[in-house]
Coordinates of C-alpha atoms in Angstrom, one line a residue:
M17 CA 32.9 26.5 -24.0
L18 CA 33.5 24.3 -27.0
D19 CA 35.2 21.0 -27.2
M20 CA 38.7 21.5 -28.7
E21 CA 38.8 17.8 -29.8
L22 CA 35.7 18.4 -31.9
I23 CA 37.4 21.4 -33.5
R24 CA 40.4 19.2 -34.4
K25 CA 38.3 16.3 -35.7
D26 CA 35.6 18.2 -37.6
R27 CA 36.5 21.8 -38.0
E28 CA 34.1 22.2 -41.0
A29 CA 31.1 21.1 -39.0
V30 CA 32.0 23.5 -36.2
A31 CA 32.6 26.4 -38.6
T32 CA 29.2 25.7 -40.3
A33 CA 27.4 25.8 -37.0
L34 CA 29.2 28.9 -35.7
A35 CA 28.4 30.7 -39.0
K36 CA 24.7 30.7 -37.9
R37 CA 25.7 33.2 -35.3
L38 CA 28.9 34.9 -36.6
D39 CA 30.4 36.1 -39.8
P40 CA 32.1 33.2 -41.6
A41 CA 35.3 35.1 -42.0
E42 CA 35.3 35.9 -38.3
V43 CA 34.7 32.2 -37.6
N44 CA 37.6 31.1 -39.7
R45 CA 40.0 33.6 -38.1
A46 CA 38.9 32.5 -34.6
L47 CA 39.3 28.8 -35.5
D48 CA 42.7 29.4 -37.1
E49 CA 43.9 31.1 -33.9
L50 CA 42.5 28.3 -31.7
Q51 CA 44.2 25.6 -33.7
R52 CA 47.5 27.5 -33.8
L53 CA 47.4 27.9 -30.0
D54 CA 46.3 24.3 -29.6
Q55 CA 49.2 23.1 -31.7
E56 CA 51.6 25.3 -29.7
R57 CA 50.2 23.9 -26.5
R58 CA 50.6 20.3 -27.6
A59 CA 54.1 20.9 -28.8
L60 CA 55.1 22.4 -25.5
I61 CA 53.5 19.5 -23.6
T62 CA 55.5 17.1 -25.7
E63 CA 58.7 19.0 -25.1
I64 CA 58.1 19.2 -21.4
D65 CA 57.2 15.5 -21.1
A66 CA 60.4 14.6 -23.0
E67 CA 62.5 16.8 -20.8
R68 CA 60.9 15.3 -17.7
Q69 CA 61.5 11.7 -19.0
R70 CA 65.2 12.6 -19.7
R71 CA 65.6 13.9 -16.2
K72 CA 64.0 10.8 -14.7
A73 CA 66.4 8.6 -16.8
E74 CA 69.4 10.6 -15.6
A75 CA 68.2 10.4 -12.0
R76 CA 67.9 6.6 -12.3
A77 CA 71.4 6.4 -13.8
Y78 CA 72.8 8.6 -11.1
A79 CA 71.2 6.4 -8.4
A80 CA 72.4 3.2 -10.0
A81 CA 76.0 4.6 -10.3
K82 CA 75.9 5.6 -6.7
R83 CA 74.8 2.2 -5.6
A84 CA 77.6 0.6 -7.7
G85 CA 80.2 2.8 -6.1
T86 CA 81.2 4.5 -9.3
A87 CA 81.4 8.3 -9.7
P88 CA 77.9 9.6 -10.6
E89 CA 77.4 12.4 -13.0
S90 CA 75.7 15.6 -12.0
V91 CA 71.9 15.5 -12.6
A92 CA 69.8 18.5 -14.0
P93 CA 72.3 21.3 -13.9
E94 CA 71.0 24.8 -12.9
A95 CA 70.7 25.9 -16.5
E96 CA 68.5 22.9 -17.4
R97 CA 66.2 23.4 -14.4
K98 CA 65.7 27.0 -15.6
Q99 CA 64.9 25.8 -19.1
L100 CA 62.2 23.5 -17.8
A101 CA 60.7 26.3 -15.7
E102 CA 60.7 28.5 -18.8
L103 CA 58.9 25.8 -20.9
E104 CA 56.3 25.4 -18.1
S105 CA 55.8 29.2 -18.0
Q106 CA 55.3 29.3 -21.7
L107 CA 52.7 26.5 -21.5
D108 CA 50.8 28.3 -18.8
E109 CA 50.7 31.4 -21.0
V110 CA 49.6 29.5 -24.1
Q111 CA 46.9 27.6 -22.1
S112 CA 45.6 30.9 -20.7
R113 CA 45.4 32.5 -24.1
L114 CA 43.7 29.4 -25.5
R115 CA 41.1 29.4 -22.7
E116 CA 40.4 33.1 -23.2
R117 CA 39.9 32.7 -26.9
M118 CA 37.7 29.6 -26.4
S119 CA 35.6 31.5 -23.8
E120 CA 34.8 34.2 -26.4
L121 CA 33.1 31.8 -28.8
P122 CA 29.4 31.1 -28.6
N123 CA 27.8 27.7 -28.3
L124 CA 27.1 25.6 -31.4
P125 CA 23.4 25.9 -32.3
A126 CA 21.3 22.7 -32.7
D127 CA 20.7 21.4 -36.2
D128 CA 17.1 22.6 -36.2
V129 CA 18.0 26.2 -35.2
V130 CA 18.2 28.5 -38.2
P131 CA 20.5 31.5 -38.7
G132 CA 19.2 35.1 -38.5
G133 CA 17.6 37.4 -35.9
K134 CA 14.1 37.9 -34.6
E135 CA 12.7 37.8 -38.1
A136 CA 13.7 34.2 -38.4
N137 CA 12.0 33.0 -35.2
R138 CA 9.2 30.4 -35.8
V139 CA 6.0 30.0 -33.9
V140 CA 5.5 26.3 -33.1
R141 CA 2.4 26.3 -30.9
T142 CA -0.4 28.6 -29.9
F143 CA -2.7 28.4 -26.9
G144 CA -6.2 29.8 -27.1
E145 CA -7.3 33.0 -28.8
P146 CA -6.7 36.7 -28.0
P147 CA -9.5 38.0 -25.7
A148 CA -12.1 40.2 -27.3
I149 CA -11.8 43.6 -25.5
E150 CA -13.8 46.6 -26.8
K151 CA -11.8 49.4 -25.2
V152 CA -8.3 48.2 -24.2
R153 CA -6.4 49.9 -21.3
D154 CA -2.7 49.2 -21.0
H155 CA -1.3 47.6 -17.8
V156 CA 0.2 50.9 -16.6
E157 CA -3.2 52.6 -16.7
L158 CA -4.9 49.6 -15.0
S159 CA -2.2 49.4 -12.3
R160 CA -2.7 53.1 -11.4
L161 CA -6.5 52.9 -11.6
L162 CA -6.5 49.8 -9.3
G163 CA -3.7 51.0 -7.0
L164 CA -1.5 48.0 -7.7
V165 CA 1.9 49.5 -8.6
D166 CA 3.4 52.8 -7.4
H167 CA 5.8 53.8 -10.2
E168 CA 6.5 57.3 -8.8
R169 CA 7.6 56.1 -5.4
G170 CA 9.6 53.2 -7.0
V171 CA 11.6 55.8 -8.9
K172 CA 11.9 57.9 -5.7
L173 CA 13.4 54.9 -3.9
G174 CA 15.6 53.4 -6.7
G175 CA 15.7 55.7 -9.6
S176 CA 14.5 55.1 -13.2
G177 CA 13.7 51.5 -13.9
F178 CA 12.3 50.6 -10.5
W179 CA 8.7 50.3 -9.2
M180 CA 6.9 49.3 -6.0
Y181 CA 4.0 46.9 -5.7
T182 CA 1.3 48.1 -3.3
G183 CA -1.8 46.8 -1.6
V184 CA -3.6 44.1 -3.5
G185 CA -0.9 44.5 -6.2
A186 CA 1.7 43.2 -3.8
R187 CA -0.6 40.4 -2.8
L188 CA -1.1 39.4 -6.5
E189 CA 2.6 39.5 -7.1
W190 CA 3.2 37.3 -4.0
A191 CA 0.3 35.0 -4.9
L192 CA 1.9 34.4 -8.3
L193 CA 5.3 33.6 -6.8
N194 CA 3.9 31.2 -4.2
W195 CA 1.7 29.5 -6.8
L196 CA 4.7 29.0 -9.1
I197 CA 6.7 27.6 -6.3
D198 CA 4.0 25.1 -5.5
Q199 CA 3.7 24.1 -9.1
N200 CA 7.4 23.5 -9.6
V201 CA 7.6 21.5 -6.4
A202 CA 4.7 19.3 -7.7
A203 CA 6.7 18.9 -11.0
G204 CA 9.6 17.3 -9.1
Y205 CA 12.0 20.3 -8.8
D206 CA 13.8 20.8 -5.5
F207 CA 13.5 24.4 -4.1
L208 CA 16.6 26.5 -3.5
L209 CA 17.0 30.0 -2.1
P210 CA 20.5 31.0 -3.2
P211 CA 22.6 34.1 -2.3
H212 CA 21.9 37.2 -4.4
L213 CA 25.6 38.1 -4.5
L214 CA 27.7 35.7 -6.5
L215 CA 31.4 35.4 -7.3
D216 CA 32.6 36.3 -10.8
T217 CA 33.4 32.6 -11.3
A218 CA 29.6 31.9 -11.4
G219 CA 29.1 34.5 -14.1
F220 CA 31.9 32.9 -16.2
A221 CA 30.5 29.4 -15.7
A222 CA 27.1 30.4 -17.0
G223 CA 28.6 32.0 -20.1
Q224 CA 27.5 35.5 -19.1
F225 CA 31.1 36.7 -18.6
P226 CA 33.2 38.0 -20.2
K227 CA 30.8 39.1 -23.0
F228 CA 28.0 40.5 -20.8
Y229 CA 30.2 41.6 -17.8
D230 CA 28.9 45.1 -18.0
D231 CA 25.2 44.1 -18.0
V232 CA 25.2 43.3 -14.3
Y233 CA 25.8 45.2 -11.0
H234 CA 29.3 44.6 -9.6
L235 CA 30.7 45.4 -6.1
D236 CA 33.8 47.5 -6.2
R237 CA 37.1 45.5 -5.9
E238 CA 37.9 47.0 -2.5
S239 CA 34.7 45.6 -1.0
A240 CA 34.9 42.3 -3.0
P241 CA 38.6 41.5 -3.9
R242 CA 37.5 38.1 -5.5
G243 CA 34.9 39.8 -7.6
Q244 CA 31.2 39.8 -6.7
F245 CA 28.0 40.8 -8.6
L246 CA 24.2 40.8 -8.1
L247 CA 22.7 37.9 -9.9
P248 CA 20.9 38.7 -13.1
T249 CA 19.0 35.4 -13.0
A250 CA 18.8 32.4 -10.7
E251 CA 20.2 30.3 -13.5
T252 CA 23.6 31.7 -12.7
A253 CA 23.3 30.7 -9.0
I254 CA 22.0 27.2 -9.6
L255 CA 24.7 26.3 -12.1
G256 CA 27.4 28.0 -10.0
A257 CA 26.3 26.0 -6.9
Y258 CA 27.6 22.8 -8.6
Q259 CA 30.9 24.1 -10.0
D260 CA 33.8 21.6 -9.9
E261 CA 31.6 18.7 -8.9
I262 CA 31.2 15.1 -10.2
L263 CA 27.5 14.3 -9.9
D264 CA 26.2 10.9 -9.0
T265 CA 24.9 9.4 -12.3
A266 CA 22.0 7.7 -10.4
T267 CA 20.7 11.2 -9.5
L268 CA 20.5 12.5 -13.0
P269 CA 18.4 14.2 -14.2
L270 CA 19.0 16.6 -11.2
K271 CA 16.0 19.0 -11.1
R272 CA 16.4 22.3 -9.2
F273 CA 14.5 25.6 -9.0
A274 CA 14.9 28.9 -7.2
Y275 CA 13.1 32.1 -6.5
T276 CA 15.2 35.3 -6.6
P277 CA 14.9 38.9 -7.5
C278 CA 16.9 39.5 -10.6
Y279 CA 19.1 42.6 -11.0
R280 CA 20.1 44.0 -14.4
R281 CA 21.6 47.2 -15.6
E282 CA 19.5 47.2 -18.8
A283 CA 17.3 50.3 -18.8
A284 CA 13.6 50.3 -18.7
G285 CA 12.3 51.4 -22.1
S286 CA 9.9 54.3 -22.8
H287 CA 8.4 52.4 -25.8
S288 CA 4.9 51.0 -25.2
D289 CA 6.3 47.4 -25.4
E290 CA 8.7 48.1 -22.4
R291 CA 6.6 50.3 -20.1
G292 CA 5.5 49.6 -16.6
T293 CA 7.0 46.4 -15.1
V294 CA 7.8 44.8 -18.4
R295 CA 11.5 45.8 -18.2
G296 CA 13.4 47.2 -15.3
H297 CA 16.5 46.9 -13.1
Q298 CA 14.9 44.6 -10.5
F299 CA 12.2 42.0 -11.0
N300 CA 11.1 38.7 -9.5
K301 CA 11.5 35.3 -11.3
V302 CA 11.2 31.7 -10.5
E303 CA 13.8 29.6 -12.5
I304 CA 13.9 25.9 -13.2
F305 CA 17.1 24.0 -14.0
Q306 CA 18.1 20.5 -15.0
F307 CA 21.5 18.7 -15.0
T308 CA 21.2 15.7 -17.3
L309 CA 23.1 12.9 -19.1
P310 CA 23.6 13.9 -22.7
E311 CA 21.1 11.3 -23.9
Q312 CA 18.5 12.7 -21.5
A313 CA 18.7 16.3 -22.6
A314 CA 16.4 16.4 -25.7
A315 CA 13.6 14.8 -23.7
A316 CA 14.2 17.1 -20.8
L317 CA 13.9 20.2 -23.0
E318 CA 10.5 19.0 -24.3
Q319 CA 9.4 18.3 -20.8
M320 CA 10.5 21.7 -19.5
V321 CA 8.8 23.6 -22.3
A322 CA 5.5 21.6 -21.8
H323 CA 5.7 22.4 -18.0
V324 CA 6.1 26.1 -18.6
E325 CA 3.3 26.1 -21.3
G326 CA 1.1 24.4 -18.7
L327 CA 1.8 27.1 -16.1
V328 CA 0.7 29.9 -18.5
A329 CA -2.3 27.9 -19.7
R330 CA -3.5 27.2 -16.1
L331 CA -3.4 31.0 -15.5
G332 CA -5.8 31.2 -18.5
L333 CA -3.5 33.4 -20.6
H334 CA -3.4 33.4 -24.4
H335 CA 0.2 32.6 -25.5
Q336 CA 2.4 31.2 -28.1
T337 CA 5.7 29.2 -28.2
S338 CA 8.5 30.2 -30.6
L339 CA 11.7 28.5 -31.6
L340 CA 14.4 31.2 -31.6
S341 CA 16.9 31.6 -34.4
A342 CA 20.6 31.4 -33.6
G343 CA 21.0 35.2 -33.6
D344 CA 18.1 35.8 -31.2
A345 CA 19.0 33.1 -28.6
S346 CA 21.6 33.5 -25.9
A347 CA 25.1 32.8 -27.1
S348 CA 25.5 30.1 -24.4
M349 CA 22.5 28.0 -25.6
K350 CA 22.2 25.4 -28.3
K351 CA 18.5 25.8 -28.6
T352 CA 15.9 28.1 -27.0
L353 CA 12.1 28.2 -27.1
D354 CA 10.3 31.3 -25.8
I355 CA 6.8 31.2 -24.3
E356 CA 5.2 34.5 -25.2
V357 CA 2.0 36.1 -23.8
W358 CA -0.4 38.3 -25.7
M359 CA -0.4 42.0 -24.7
P360 CA -3.7 43.5 -26.0
S361 CA -2.5 47.1 -25.6
T362 CA 0.3 46.6 -28.1
G363 CA -1.2 43.8 -30.2
K364 CA 2.1 41.9 -29.7
Y365 CA 3.4 38.9 -27.8
K366 CA 5.9 39.4 -25.0
E367 CA 8.3 36.7 -23.7
V368 CA 7.6 35.5 -20.2
S369 CA 9.9 32.4 -20.3
S370 CA 13.0 31.3 -22.3
V371 CA 13.5 27.5 -22.0
S372 CA 17.0 26.7 -23.2
W373 CA 19.4 23.7 -23.7
A374 CA 23.1 24.5 -23.3
G375 CA 24.5 21.1 -24.2
D376 CA 27.8 20.7 -22.4
Y377 CA 28.8 24.3 -23.0
Q378 CA 28.2 25.6 -19.5
A379 CA 29.3 22.3 -17.9
R380 CA 32.7 22.7 -19.5
R381 CA 33.1 26.2 -18.2
A382 CA 31.9 25.1 -14.7
A383 CA 33.7 21.7 -14.7
I384 CA 30.5 19.8 -13.8
R385 CA 30.8 16.1 -14.8
Y386 CA 29.4 12.7 -14.1
R387 CA 31.2 9.3 -14.0
E388 CA 30.1 6.7 -16.5
A389 CA 28.6 3.6 -14.9
G390 CA 31.2 1.0 -14.1
G391 CA 34.1 3.2 -15.2
K392 CA 36.6 5.8 -14.0
Q393 CA 36.2 8.2 -16.9
T394 CA 34.1 11.3 -16.4
R395 CA 32.1 13.2 -19.0
F396 CA 30.4 16.6 -18.9
V397 CA 26.7 16.8 -18.1
H398 CA 24.2 18.8 -20.1
T399 CA 22.4 21.7 -18.6
L400 CA 19.0 23.2 -19.3
N401 CA 17.2 26.2 -17.7
G402 CA 13.9 28.1 -18.0
S403 CA 11.9 30.8 -16.4
A404 CA 8.9 29.4 -14.6
L405 CA 8.1 32.2 -14.6
A406 CA 9.0 36.0 -14.8
T407 CA 6.2 37.6 -12.8
S408 CA 7.0 41.2 -13.9
R409 CA 5.6 40.2 -17.3
L410 CA 2.9 37.8 -16.1
F411 CA 1.5 40.6 -14.0
P412 CA 0.8 43.1 -16.9
A413 CA -0.5 40.2 -19.1
I414 CA -3.0 39.2 -16.4
L415 CA -4.2 42.8 -16.1
E416 CA -4.6 43.3 -19.8
Q417 CA -6.1 40.0 -20.8
F418 CA -8.5 39.8 -17.9
Q419 CA -9.6 43.5 -17.9
Q420 CA -13.3 44.2 -17.9
A421 CA -15.3 47.1 -19.4
D422 CA -15.8 48.8 -16.0
G423 CA -12.1 49.0 -15.4
S424 CA -12.0 46.0 -13.0
V425 CA -9.7 42.9 -13.6
L426 CA -10.7 39.3 -13.0
V427 CA -8.2 37.3 -11.0
P428 CA -7.1 34.0 -12.6
E429 CA -9.0 31.2 -10.9
V430 CA -5.9 29.4 -9.6
L431 CA -4.9 32.6 -7.7
R432 CA -8.2 33.6 -6.1
D433 CA -7.7 31.9 -2.8
R434 CA -4.2 33.4 -2.4
V435 CA -5.2 36.9 -3.4
G436 CA -8.5 36.8 -1.4
T437 CA -10.8 38.0 -4.2
D438 CA -12.0 37.1 -7.6
R439 CA -11.9 40.6 -9.0
L440 CA -9.6 43.7 -8.7
T441 CA -11.6 46.8 -8.5
P442 CA -10.7 50.5 -8.0
G443 CA -10.5 51.6 -4.4
R444 CA -10.1 48.1 -3.1

């Protein structure tokens, strides 16, 4: 969430940044309420502190009178004790309301992030050229022709929005995952295999709750009284694993990655852009994550984007990198760059990775800090995350970009040893 001190000191700058994502009138109403609650909270703290100091003074006077043998006066009558309890209860309520209102606001976009939606996204780099294909088949047709994905039995098992990799298709999917794991280890990221069921606190820490609470699969409260859900991305798990910790400054940047299936309620689309494995309720993804000092974060973002671009390039896929506008990026992120692969069947690019910098927004929600060198004071870390990569979109991009006139598909060179062949052919 945002820094209340920054809102106090420079409300205009906060309002200007938030207006990239929200209606300015809505921003001003939200900031008015936050400042009112903050003033109420500070006034209550002052009143409570004054009352506690008065009681301490009375207690000291009582003790001194007793030692002197004089008749001490009664300390903190019952009515006054109730008054203090009432003040503390009011403070709890105000702080709860303030935290709730703060949690609803999005992150402040970086200076170079422009307002607007998808139309305002800007391509910053392009790798290679679209392959020349005389007669383009889409990935769904190729998957069926080559026996790689069984969509019908996937639906039979899980319902709409599910599929099942089969035969050499399952081998290609697994080869992709294993290759990505090896590449991320080589880049200095430590490998994690987290639980797939997370507590609601992890969803709040990542900024997904409360706004996107209904986008994930939840266990019923009888089975999970503390609140549990199936993770929508390993980002949530990696961040949540370090909640309420003070990280050793010498270990920063802390680089982690995880492989998990991802579970989302969003429906698979019937539009050509969303067919096949492009969008569904369960898909595989490898996620990279960094915890950094504030001054390390900008360089970390560049390094992570370059790393993901390198992965897609080594697979031989034509792609581009786009800087997202404020309205198209996740509300939790200051800045996001998407790496997008070319899909010949639609003549469009499809995102296979979002690499994002959250600043200290997630760290505030998760209470993840570091201690400044030589001091006792703690500060919030910065967090960054990125898909490296989402295989359910790499898979169709490989099929479409490497398809041949005879219906076969060349296997990317880096995967051939793992798949066991250099070409996918019908009936194999």
